[in-house]
Amino acid sequence: MSDKLIIFDTTLRDGEQAPGIALTPDEKLVIAHQLARLRVDVLEAGFAASSSGDFRAVSQIAAEVKGPVIASLARAHPDDIDQAWDALRHAARARIHVFMSTSPIHMERMLRMTPSEVLKASVEGVRRARRYTDDVEFSPQDATRSDHQFLVDVCRAAVEAGATTINIPDTVGYATPAEFTELMKRIYAEVRGDRSDVTISVHCHDDLGLAVANSLSAISAGARQIEGAVNGIGERAGNTSIEEIIMAIKTRQDIFGVEIGADTTQIFDTSRLVSQLTGYPVQFNKAVVGRNAFAHESGIHQHGVLRDRETYEIMNAESIGQRGAQIILGKHSGRAGFADALANLDLSLEEDEFNLAFEKFKAMADRKLEIGERELRAIAATGLSQSSGAEVTIAGISVSGGHDTTPTAVVTLEKGGVTSEYTGYGDGMVHAAFSAIKQCFGIEARLVDYRVVPVTSGADAMAEVNVVVRVVDNTYSGKAVSTDVVEGSAEAFVDALNRAVGAK
Ligand code: KIV
Ligand code: ZN
């Protein structure tokens, strides 16, 4: 049995399926480069046939990101598989990931196919994928609720047809560790056997909070690939957290004894980047990457850690790339100081992104005395995400409201060098600002998600605002950071509408 554990990252595919995440192809490319720095082995860049945006993202990542094998998901349909290959063709190493449901409920209620039709389509799908690449993964969706004998039959047929990785998804997060280990032992014995050219993989969802435990339990049964997403994002309660897997393997070598190629010092930056670009905050007490993961509150704990860090820490914050050094900038800091601080945080921005971020920094520094690491990361992320060549920008905003007064916003917007003022009313000031902005764009946009996440604490805290709008059949996200919730919300809304207009 190989001692190398393959880390398969699906942040940009399953992770991106989480409600309210709408990454642009450019944002996906930025994350993909960071995943390459983290040295994941396989990077699932998307589901090429699912939309033109996904197709573009997979193609761009396949052409530009070096290091990992680049994968695209595909249903076991000829068109999906052909499109997956079309998007992947420029990758140095490409994998087509074919899936087909095998549980009774999926076959009967969703696919309306008989078991023999499912088996036949799985085999044909794998064969078609093998015409393009010799790296083909097959996933029997909802494996843990499938009849085990049928599951084994389909997986064996997929291997006969040429699949080199058999991935067992716990699609609905139903399994428990002991039962999953038994299933994985059977799959290993009856599907892989002594074929060293076949890897057994797992893909666990977190509906019962067991995704990481189930994934790790499969290692003892012979699994040598674990799939997961950064910060555990994904459908419903999410996927296995890739950073938790990496640190569990590193920290408990005595138990797992498998090697991984990941560079743990990239974990912190990867987690922050994914959180900022998706707008999904990281839970404070999240294992490994949460704000409190290395914080010690009680006197006894602090005393212990001061004497010897290992009294209460099993990992070192620096091993996941958290920097000890404090970075503080203020309103007197110039471009060079700002650039230097970004470089210290390993954040690199293109010139136009840097200019946007620097403008934002100056505006923030004028209001807030000190800008530290958290604020800088958030500011840099707006530089990365705000659409360049923005059609409309905000030149000014004033709001009024309060008890017995209709909340009103007057927003001055600049478009093509012309400045105009729009007045909007709403249930609150944010709503009023959105109403004013919509008049300028003149498009039907429905707000489908709105999140305000504090970056720091205190009365002058800075917040990240994320909005997702639906225009006709497409969703667009917008982001901004500000110490003023109404202003930040208006900027994020304008960002989303600029993207919608730019995409037309
Ligand atoms: O959860 C799941 O079953 C999946 C498959 C497509 C691998 O994401
Ligand atoms: Zn999944």
PDB file of C-alpha atoms in Angstrom, residues 78-327:
ATOM      1  CA  PRO A  78     -21.077  12.201 -23.384  1.00  0.00           C
ATOM      2  CA  ASP A  79     -21.550  15.999 -23.652  1.00  0.00           C
ATOM      3  CA  ASP A  80     -20.342  16.642 -20.115  1.00  0.00           C
ATOM      4  CA  ILE A  81     -17.249  14.513 -20.625  1.00  0.00           C
ATOM      5  CA  ASP A  82     -16.403  16.140 -23.966  1.00  0.00           C
ATOM      6  CA  GLN A  83     -16.776  19.603 -22.430  1.00  0.00           C
ATOM      7  CA  ALA A  84     -14.666  18.636 -19.430  1.00  0.00           C
ATOM      8  CA  TRP A  85     -11.869  17.606 -21.760  1.00  0.00           C
ATOM      9  CA  ASP A  86     -12.281  20.699 -23.900  1.00  0.00           C
ATOM     10  CA  ALA A  87     -11.734  22.842 -20.811  1.00  0.00           C
ATOM     11  CA  LEU A  88      -8.870  20.718 -19.468  1.00  0.00           C
ATOM     12  CA  ARG A  89      -6.935  20.094 -22.647  1.00  0.00           C
ATOM     13  CA  HIS A  90      -4.162  22.620 -21.919  1.00  0.00           C
ATOM     14  CA  ALA A  91      -3.345  21.281 -18.459  1.00  0.00           C
ATOM     15  CA  ALA A  92       0.048  19.623 -18.001  1.00  0.00           C
ATOM     16  CA  ARG A  93      -1.804  16.865 -16.108  1.00  0.00           C
ATOM     17  CA  ALA A  94      -5.586  16.553 -16.372  1.00  0.00           C
ATOM     18  CA  ARG A  95      -8.194  14.389 -14.686  1.00  0.00           C
ATOM     19  CA  ILE A  96     -11.817  13.864 -15.681  1.00  0.00           C
ATOM     20  CA  HIS A  97     -14.013  13.145 -12.661  1.00  0.00           C
ATOM     21  CA  VAL A  98     -17.087  11.200 -13.773  1.00  0.00           C
ATOM     22  CA  PHE A  99     -19.985  10.698 -11.372  1.00  0.00           C
ATOM     23  CA  MET A 100     -23.259   8.794 -11.340  1.00  0.00           C
ATOM     24  CA  SER A 101     -25.700   8.174  -8.480  1.00  0.00           C
ATOM     25  CA  THR A 102     -26.024   4.623  -7.166  1.00  0.00           C
ATOM     26  CA  SER A 103     -28.438   4.878  -4.193  1.00  0.00           C
ATOM     27  CA  PRO A 104     -32.047   3.670  -4.630  1.00  0.00           C
ATOM     28  CA  ILE A 105     -33.481   7.104  -3.822  1.00  0.00           C
ATOM     29  CA  HIS A 106     -31.278   8.903  -6.359  1.00  0.00           C
ATOM     30  CA  MET A 107     -31.778   6.278  -9.072  1.00  0.00           C
ATOM     31  CA  GLU A 108     -35.548   6.081  -8.653  1.00  0.00           C
ATOM     32  CA  ARG A 109     -36.518   9.632  -7.722  1.00  0.00           C
ATOM     33  CA  MET A 110     -33.904  11.780  -9.410  1.00  0.00           C
ATOM     34  CA  LEU A 111     -32.458   9.875 -12.362  1.00  0.00           C
ATOM     35  CA  ARG A 112     -35.443   7.608 -13.067  1.00  0.00           C
ATOM     36  CA  MET A 113     -33.015   4.929 -14.158  1.00  0.00           C
ATOM     37  CA  THR A 114     -32.782   1.226 -13.303  1.00  0.00           C
ATOM     38  CA  PRO A 115     -29.648  -0.157 -11.623  1.00  0.00           C
ATOM     39  CA  SER A 116     -28.542  -1.837 -14.855  1.00  0.00           C
ATOM     40  CA  GLU A 117     -28.944   1.444 -16.774  1.00  0.00           C
ATOM     41  CA  VAL A 118     -26.858   3.190 -14.105  1.00  0.00           C
ATOM     42  CA  LEU A 119     -24.131   0.559 -14.360  1.00  0.00           C
ATOM     43  CA  LYS A 120     -24.083   0.793 -18.156  1.00  0.00           C
ATOM     44  CA  ALA A 121     -23.956   4.627 -18.175  1.00  0.00           C
ATOM     45  CA  SER A 122     -21.130   4.602 -15.574  1.00  0.00           C
ATOM     46  CA  VAL A 123     -19.042   2.238 -17.700  1.00  0.00           C
ATOM     47  CA  GLU A 124     -19.700   4.220 -20.875  1.00  0.00           C
ATOM     48  CA  GLY A 125     -18.844   7.468 -19.103  1.00  0.00           C
ATOM     49  CA  VAL A 126     -15.530   6.154 -17.821  1.00  0.00           C
ATOM     50  CA  ARG A 127     -14.669   4.680 -21.239  1.00  0.00           C
ATOM     51  CA  ARG A 128     -15.394   7.954 -22.957  1.00  0.00           C
ATOM     52  CA  ALA A 129     -13.244   9.874 -20.451  1.00  0.00           C
ATOM     53  CA  ARG A 130     -10.410   7.384 -20.987  1.00  0.00           C
ATOM     54  CA  ARG A 131     -10.377   8.294 -24.683  1.00  0.00           C
ATOM     55  CA  TYR A 132      -9.046  11.687 -23.580  1.00  0.00           C
ATOM     56  CA  THR A 133      -6.843  11.007 -20.549  1.00  0.00           C
ATOM     57  CA  ASP A 134      -5.502   8.052 -18.602  1.00  0.00           C
ATOM     58  CA  ASP A 135      -6.342   9.826 -15.316  1.00  0.00           C
ATOM     59  CA  VAL A 136     -10.048   9.163 -14.731  1.00  0.00           C
ATOM     60  CA  GLU A 137     -11.856   9.276 -11.399  1.00  0.00           C
ATOM     61  CA  PHE A 138     -15.248   7.678 -10.869  1.00  0.00           C
ATOM     62  CA  SER A 139     -17.647   8.607  -8.029  1.00  0.00           C
ATOM     63  CA  PRO A 140     -20.810   6.651  -7.222  1.00  0.00           C
ATOM     64  CA  GLN A 141     -22.848   9.516  -5.783  1.00  0.00           C
ATOM     65  CA  ASP A 142     -24.654   8.848  -2.486  1.00  0.00           C
ATOM     66  CA  ALA A 143     -22.467   5.751  -2.045  1.00  0.00           C
ATOM     67  CA  THR A 144     -23.146   5.423   1.677  1.00  0.00           C
ATOM     68  CA  ARG A 145     -26.902   5.015   1.109  1.00  0.00           C
ATOM     69  CA  SER A 146     -26.390   2.587  -1.784  1.00  0.00           C
ATOM     70  CA  ASP A 147     -26.797  -1.163  -1.655  1.00  0.00           C
ATOM     71  CA  HIS A 148     -23.239  -2.278  -0.863  1.00  0.00           C
ATOM     72  CA  GLN A 149     -23.152  -5.158  -3.320  1.00  0.00           C
ATOM     73  CA  PHE A 150     -24.433  -2.909  -6.128  1.00  0.00           C
ATOM     74  CA  LEU A 151     -21.887  -0.269  -5.131  1.00  0.00           C
ATOM     75  CA  VAL A 152     -19.076  -2.809  -5.399  1.00  0.00           C
ATOM     76  CA  ASP A 153     -20.391  -4.027  -8.778  1.00  0.00           C
ATOM     77  CA  VAL A 154     -20.516  -0.505 -10.247  1.00  0.00           C
ATOM     78  CA  CYS A 155     -17.070   0.385  -8.896  1.00  0.00           C
ATOM     79  CA  ARG A 156     -15.544  -2.827 -10.227  1.00  0.00           C
ATOM     80  CA  ALA A 157     -17.095  -2.193 -13.635  1.00  0.00           C
ATOM     81  CA  ALA A 158     -15.710   1.377 -13.565  1.00  0.00           C
ATOM     82  CA  VAL A 159     -12.214   0.016 -12.851  1.00  0.00           C
ATOM     83  CA  GLU A 160     -12.579  -2.508 -15.685  1.00  0.00           C
ATOM     84  CA  ALA A 161     -13.578   0.402 -17.936  1.00  0.00           C
ATOM     85  CA  GLY A 162     -10.408   2.276 -17.020  1.00  0.00           C
ATOM     86  CA  ALA A 163     -11.055   4.362 -13.875  1.00  0.00           C
ATOM     87  CA  THR A 164      -7.808   4.910 -11.952  1.00  0.00           C
ATOM     88  CA  THR A 165      -9.394   6.493  -8.855  1.00  0.00           C
ATOM     89  CA  ILE A 166     -12.556   5.225  -7.201  1.00  0.00           C
ATOM     90  CA  ASN A 167     -13.977   7.894  -4.937  1.00  0.00           C
ATOM     91  CA  ILE A 168     -16.595   6.973  -2.323  1.00  0.00           C
ATOM     92  CA  PRO A 169     -18.765  10.005  -1.541  1.00  0.00           C
ATOM     93  CA  ASP A 170     -20.763  10.272   1.656  1.00  0.00           C
ATOM     94  CA  THR A 171     -22.885  12.754  -0.272  1.00  0.00           C
ATOM     95  CA  VAL A 172     -25.380  13.498   2.488  1.00  0.00           C
ATOM     96  CA  GLY A 173     -23.021  13.180   5.467  1.00  0.00           C
ATOM     97  CA  TYR A 174     -24.842  10.108   6.779  1.00  0.00           C
ATOM     98  CA  ALA A 175     -21.983   7.747   7.658  1.00  0.00           C
ATOM     99  CA  THR A 176     -20.328   7.270  11.048  1.00  0.00           C
ATOM    100  CA  PRO A 177     -16.608   6.514  11.374  1.00  0.00           C
ATOM    101  CA  ALA A 178     -16.811   2.818  12.369  1.00  0.00           C
ATOM    102  CA  GLU A 179     -19.387   1.953   9.713  1.00  0.00           C
ATOM    103  CA  PHE A 180     -17.525   3.964   7.055  1.00  0.00           C
ATOM    104  CA  THR A 181     -14.272   2.141   7.852  1.00  0.00           C
ATOM    105  CA  GLU A 182     -16.044  -1.205   7.299  1.00  0.00           C
ATOM    106  CA  LEU A 183     -17.462  -0.064   3.969  1.00  0.00           C
ATOM    107  CA  MET A 184     -14.059   1.257   2.864  1.00  0.00           C
ATOM    108  CA  LYS A 185     -12.373  -2.036   3.819  1.00  0.00           C
ATOM    109  CA  ARG A 186     -14.829  -3.877   1.608  1.00  0.00           C
ATOM    110  CA  ILE A 187     -14.300  -1.437  -1.284  1.00  0.00           C
ATOM    111  CA  TYR A 188     -10.554  -1.772  -0.901  1.00  0.00           C
ATOM    112  CA  ALA A 189     -10.643  -5.573  -0.886  1.00  0.00           C
ATOM    113  CA  GLU A 190     -13.247  -6.106  -3.599  1.00  0.00           C
ATOM    114  CA  VAL A 191     -12.621  -3.171  -5.946  1.00  0.00           C
ATOM    115  CA  ARG A 192      -8.958  -2.351  -5.652  1.00  0.00           C
ATOM    116  CA  GLY A 193      -7.537  -5.669  -4.421  1.00  0.00           C
ATOM    117  CA  ASP A 194      -3.890  -5.839  -5.465  1.00  0.00           C
ATOM    118  CA  ARG A 195      -4.190  -3.374  -8.359  1.00  0.00           C
ATOM    119  CA  SER A 196      -1.545  -0.822  -7.532  1.00  0.00           C
ATOM    120  CA  ASP A 197      -2.770   1.361 -10.436  1.00  0.00           C
ATOM    121  CA  VAL A 198      -6.075   2.086  -8.632  1.00  0.00           C
ATOM    122  CA  THR A 199      -6.429   4.592  -5.779  1.00  0.00           C
ATOM    123  CA  ILE A 200      -9.339   4.520  -3.349  1.00  0.00           C
ATOM    124  CA  SER A 201     -10.591   7.953  -2.322  1.00  0.00           C
ATOM    125  CA  VAL A 202     -13.213   9.450   0.020  1.00  0.00           C
ATOM    126  CA  HIS A 203     -15.383  12.569  -0.234  1.00  0.00           C
ATOM    127  CA  CYS A 204     -17.354  13.300   2.938  1.00  0.00           C
ATOM    128  CA  HIS A 205     -19.992  15.897   3.699  1.00  0.00           C
ATOM    129  CA  ASP A 206     -20.455  17.376   7.142  1.00  0.00           C
ATOM    130  CA  ASP A 207     -24.202  17.151   7.819  1.00  0.00           C
ATOM    131  CA  LEU A 208     -23.565  15.424  11.166  1.00  0.00           C
ATOM    132  CA  GLY A 209     -20.225  17.134  11.777  1.00  0.00           C
ATOM    133  CA  LEU A 210     -18.373  13.888  10.976  1.00  0.00           C
ATOM    134  CA  ALA A 211     -16.744  14.671   7.622  1.00  0.00           C
ATOM    135  CA  VAL A 212     -13.175  14.972   8.902  1.00  0.00           C
ATOM    136  CA  ALA A 213     -13.521  11.998  11.272  1.00  0.00           C
ATOM    137  CA  ASN A 214     -15.002   9.810   8.523  1.00  0.00           C
ATOM    138  CA  SER A 215     -12.291  10.824   6.045  1.00  0.00           C
ATOM    139  CA  LEU A 216      -9.481  10.092   8.494  1.00  0.00           C
ATOM    140  CA  SER A 217     -11.038   6.770   9.490  1.00  0.00           C
ATOM    141  CA  ALA A 218     -10.858   5.645   5.851  1.00  0.00           C
ATOM    142  CA  ILE A 219      -7.051   5.842   5.846  1.00  0.00           C
ATOM    143  CA  SER A 220      -6.790   2.745   8.013  1.00  0.00           C
ATOM    144  CA  ALA A 221      -8.986   0.952   5.466  1.00  0.00           C
ATOM    145  CA  GLY A 222      -6.571   1.794   2.642  1.00  0.00           C
ATOM    146  CA  ALA A 223      -7.925   5.081   1.242  1.00  0.00           C
ATOM    147  CA  ARG A 224      -5.074   7.121  -0.194  1.00  0.00           C
ATOM    148  CA  GLN A 225      -6.945  10.172  -1.430  1.00  0.00           C
ATOM    149  CA  ILE A 226      -9.047  12.546   0.649  1.00  0.00           C
ATOM    150  CA  GLU A 227     -11.252  15.165  -0.946  1.00  0.00           C
ATOM    151  CA  GLY A 228     -12.181  18.376   0.818  1.00  0.00           C
ATOM    152  CA  ALA A 229     -12.449  22.134   0.648  1.00  0.00           C
ATOM    153  CA  VAL A 230     -10.664  25.012   2.334  1.00  0.00           C
ATOM    154  CA  ASN A 231     -12.540  26.113   5.491  1.00  0.00           C
ATOM    155  CA  GLY A 232     -14.876  23.142   4.896  1.00  0.00           C
ATOM    156  CA  ILE A 233     -17.137  25.110   2.548  1.00  0.00           C
ATOM    157  CA  GLY A 234     -19.536  23.239   0.273  1.00  0.00           C
ATOM    158  CA  GLU A 235     -23.102  22.055  -0.224  1.00  0.00           C
ATOM    159  CA  ARG A 236     -25.287  22.440   2.935  1.00  0.00           C
ATOM    160  CA  ALA A 237     -23.067  21.915   6.021  1.00  0.00           C
ATOM    161  CA  GLY A 238     -20.058  21.687   3.742  1.00  0.00           C
ATOM    162  CA  ASN A 239     -17.221  19.307   2.963  1.00  0.00           C
ATOM    163  CA  THR A 240     -14.272  17.884   4.835  1.00  0.00           C
ATOM    164  CA  SER A 241     -11.986  20.789   5.833  1.00  0.00           C
ATOM    165  CA  ILE A 242      -8.802  20.243   3.921  1.00  0.00           C
ATOM    166  CA  GLU A 243      -6.684  22.180   6.434  1.00  0.00           C
ATOM    167  CA  GLU A 244      -7.935  19.988   9.290  1.00  0.00           C
ATOM    168  CA  ILE A 245      -6.948  16.858   7.353  1.00  0.00           C
ATOM    169  CA  ILE A 246      -3.481  18.235   6.572  1.00  0.00           C
ATOM    170  CA  MET A 247      -2.791  19.232  10.176  1.00  0.00           C
ATOM    171  CA  ALA A 248      -4.222  15.984  11.613  1.00  0.00           C
ATOM    172  CA  ILE A 249      -1.908  13.961   9.377  1.00  0.00           C
ATOM    173  CA  LYS A 250       1.106  16.138  10.255  1.00  0.00           C
ATOM    174  CA  THR A 251       0.376  16.286  13.976  1.00  0.00           C
ATOM    175  CA  ARG A 252      -0.577  12.622  14.436  1.00  0.00           C
ATOM    176  CA  GLN A 253       2.030  10.912  12.261  1.00  0.00           C
ATOM    177  CA  ASP A 254       2.135   8.258  14.991  1.00  0.00           C
ATOM    178  CA  ILE A 255      -1.456   7.290  14.131  1.00  0.00           C
ATOM    179  CA  PHE A 256      -1.779   7.897  10.391  1.00  0.00           C
ATOM    180  CA  GLY A 257       1.774   7.297   9.153  1.00  0.00           C
ATOM    181  CA  VAL A 258       1.084   8.569   5.628  1.00  0.00           C
ATOM    182  CA  GLU A 259       3.014  11.282   3.818  1.00  0.00           C
ATOM    183  CA  ILE A 260       1.509  14.422   2.351  1.00  0.00           C
ATOM    184  CA  GLY A 261       3.106  16.997   0.090  1.00  0.00           C
ATOM    185  CA  ALA A 262       1.186  20.053   1.373  1.00  0.00           C
ATOM    186  CA  ASP A 263       3.075  23.134   2.544  1.00  0.00           C
ATOM    187  CA  THR A 264       1.380  23.775   5.889  1.00  0.00           C
ATOM    188  CA  THR A 265       2.790  27.311   6.097  1.00  0.00           C
ATOM    189  CA  GLN A 266       0.358  28.322   3.329  1.00  0.00           C
ATOM    190  CA  ILE A 267      -2.732  27.235   5.276  1.00  0.00           C
ATOM    191  CA  PHE A 268      -3.477  30.528   7.009  1.00  0.00           C
ATOM    192  CA  ASP A 269      -3.199  32.644   3.846  1.00  0.00           C
ATOM    193  CA  THR A 270      -5.285  30.157   1.873  1.00  0.00           C
ATOM    194  CA  SER A 271      -8.018  30.154   4.502  1.00  0.00           C
ATOM    195  CA  ARG A 272      -8.143  33.973   4.639  1.00  0.00           C
ATOM    196  CA  LEU A 273      -8.153  34.332   0.862  1.00  0.00           C
ATOM    197  CA  VAL A 274     -11.007  31.852   0.442  1.00  0.00           C
ATOM    198  CA  SER A 275     -12.963  33.505   3.232  1.00  0.00           C
ATOM    199  CA  GLN A 276     -12.504  36.965   1.751  1.00  0.00           C
ATOM    200  CA  LEU A 277     -13.297  36.091  -1.841  1.00  0.00           C
ATOM    201  CA  THR A 278     -16.289  33.877  -1.003  1.00  0.00           C
ATOM    202  CA  GLY A 279     -17.581  36.177   1.734  1.00  0.00           C
ATOM    203  CA  TYR A 280     -17.902  33.152   4.042  1.00  0.00           C
ATOM    204  CA  PRO A 281     -16.539  34.040   7.482  1.00  0.00           C
ATOM    205  CA  VAL A 282     -14.396  31.539   9.379  1.00  0.00           C
ATOM    206  CA  GLN A 283     -16.046  30.508  12.650  1.00  0.00           C
ATOM    207  CA  PHE A 284     -14.024  31.946  15.588  1.00  0.00           C
ATOM    208  CA  ASN A 285     -13.450  28.541  17.193  1.00  0.00           C
ATOM    209  CA  LYS A 286     -12.845  26.675  13.919  1.00  0.00           C
ATOM    210  CA  ALA A 287     -10.075  24.069  14.233  1.00  0.00           C
ATOM    211  CA  VAL A 288      -6.682  25.143  12.839  1.00  0.00           C
ATOM    212  CA  VAL A 289      -7.718  28.427  11.156  1.00  0.00           C
ATOM    213  CA  GLY A 290     -10.247  30.015  13.536  1.00  0.00           C
ATOM    214  CA  ARG A 291      -9.360  33.289  15.237  1.00  0.00           C
ATOM    215  CA  ASN A 292      -9.211  31.491  18.597  1.00  0.00           C
ATOM    216  CA  ALA A 293      -7.345  28.384  17.444  1.00  0.00           C
ATOM    217  CA  PHE A 294      -4.127  29.646  19.073  1.00  0.00           C
ATOM    218  CA  ALA A 295      -5.575  32.110  21.583  1.00  0.00           C
ATOM    219  CA  HIS A 296      -5.380  31.446  25.327  1.00  0.00           C
ATOM    220  CA  GLU A 297      -7.889  33.222  27.518  1.00  0.00           C
ATOM    221  CA  SER A 298      -7.828  31.861  31.042  1.00  0.00           C
ATOM    222  CA  GLY A 299      -5.049  32.866  33.418  1.00  0.00           C
ATOM    223  CA  ILE A 300      -4.004  29.272  34.021  1.00  0.00           C
ATOM    224  CA  HIS A 301      -3.682  28.596  30.311  1.00  0.00           C
ATOM    225  CA  GLN A 302      -1.778  31.828  29.662  1.00  0.00           C
ATOM    226  CA  HIS A 303       0.566  31.080  32.504  1.00  0.00           C
ATOM    227  CA  GLY A 304       1.203  27.566  31.145  1.00  0.00           C
ATOM    228  CA  VAL A 305       1.836  28.756  27.597  1.00  0.00           C
ATOM    229  CA  LEU A 306       4.244  31.447  28.783  1.00  0.00           C
ATOM    230  CA  ARG A 307       6.254  28.770  30.581  1.00  0.00           C
ATOM    231  CA  ASP A 308       6.085  26.279  27.729  1.00  0.00           C
ATOM    232  CA  ARG A 309       3.886  26.662  24.642  1.00  0.00           C
ATOM    233  CA  GLU A 310       3.301  22.917  24.478  1.00  0.00           C
ATOM    234  CA  THR A 311       1.406  22.889  27.779  1.00  0.00           C
ATOM    235  CA  TYR A 312      -1.729  23.868  25.836  1.00  0.00           C
ATOM    236  CA  GLU A 313      -0.754  23.782  22.142  1.00  0.00           C
ATOM    237  CA  ILE A 314      -0.405  20.684  19.983  1.00  0.00           C
ATOM    238  CA  MET A 315       0.427  22.734  16.881  1.00  0.00           C
ATOM    239  CA  ASN A 316       2.470  25.831  16.342  1.00  0.00           C
ATOM    240  CA  ALA A 317       0.713  28.893  14.864  1.00  0.00           C
ATOM    241  CA  GLU A 318       3.778  29.526  12.696  1.00  0.00           C
ATOM    242  CA  SER A 319       3.530  26.050  11.180  1.00  0.00           C
ATOM    243  CA  ILE A 320       0.254  27.094   9.498  1.00  0.00           C
ATOM    244  CA  GLY A 321       1.771  30.418   8.421  1.00  0.00           C
ATOM    245  CA  GLN A 322       0.433  32.802  11.074  1.00  0.00           C
ATOM    246  CA  ARG A 323       2.962  35.532  11.510  1.00  0.00           C
ATOM    247  CA  GLY A 324       3.978  36.685  14.949  1.00  0.00           C
ATOM    248  CA  ALA A 325       5.120  40.151  13.887  1.00  0.00           C
ATOM    249  CA  GLN A 326       2.664  43.022  14.299  1.00  0.00           C
ATOM    250  CA  ILE A 327       1.972  45.217  11.302  1.00  0.00           C
TER     251      ILE A 327
END
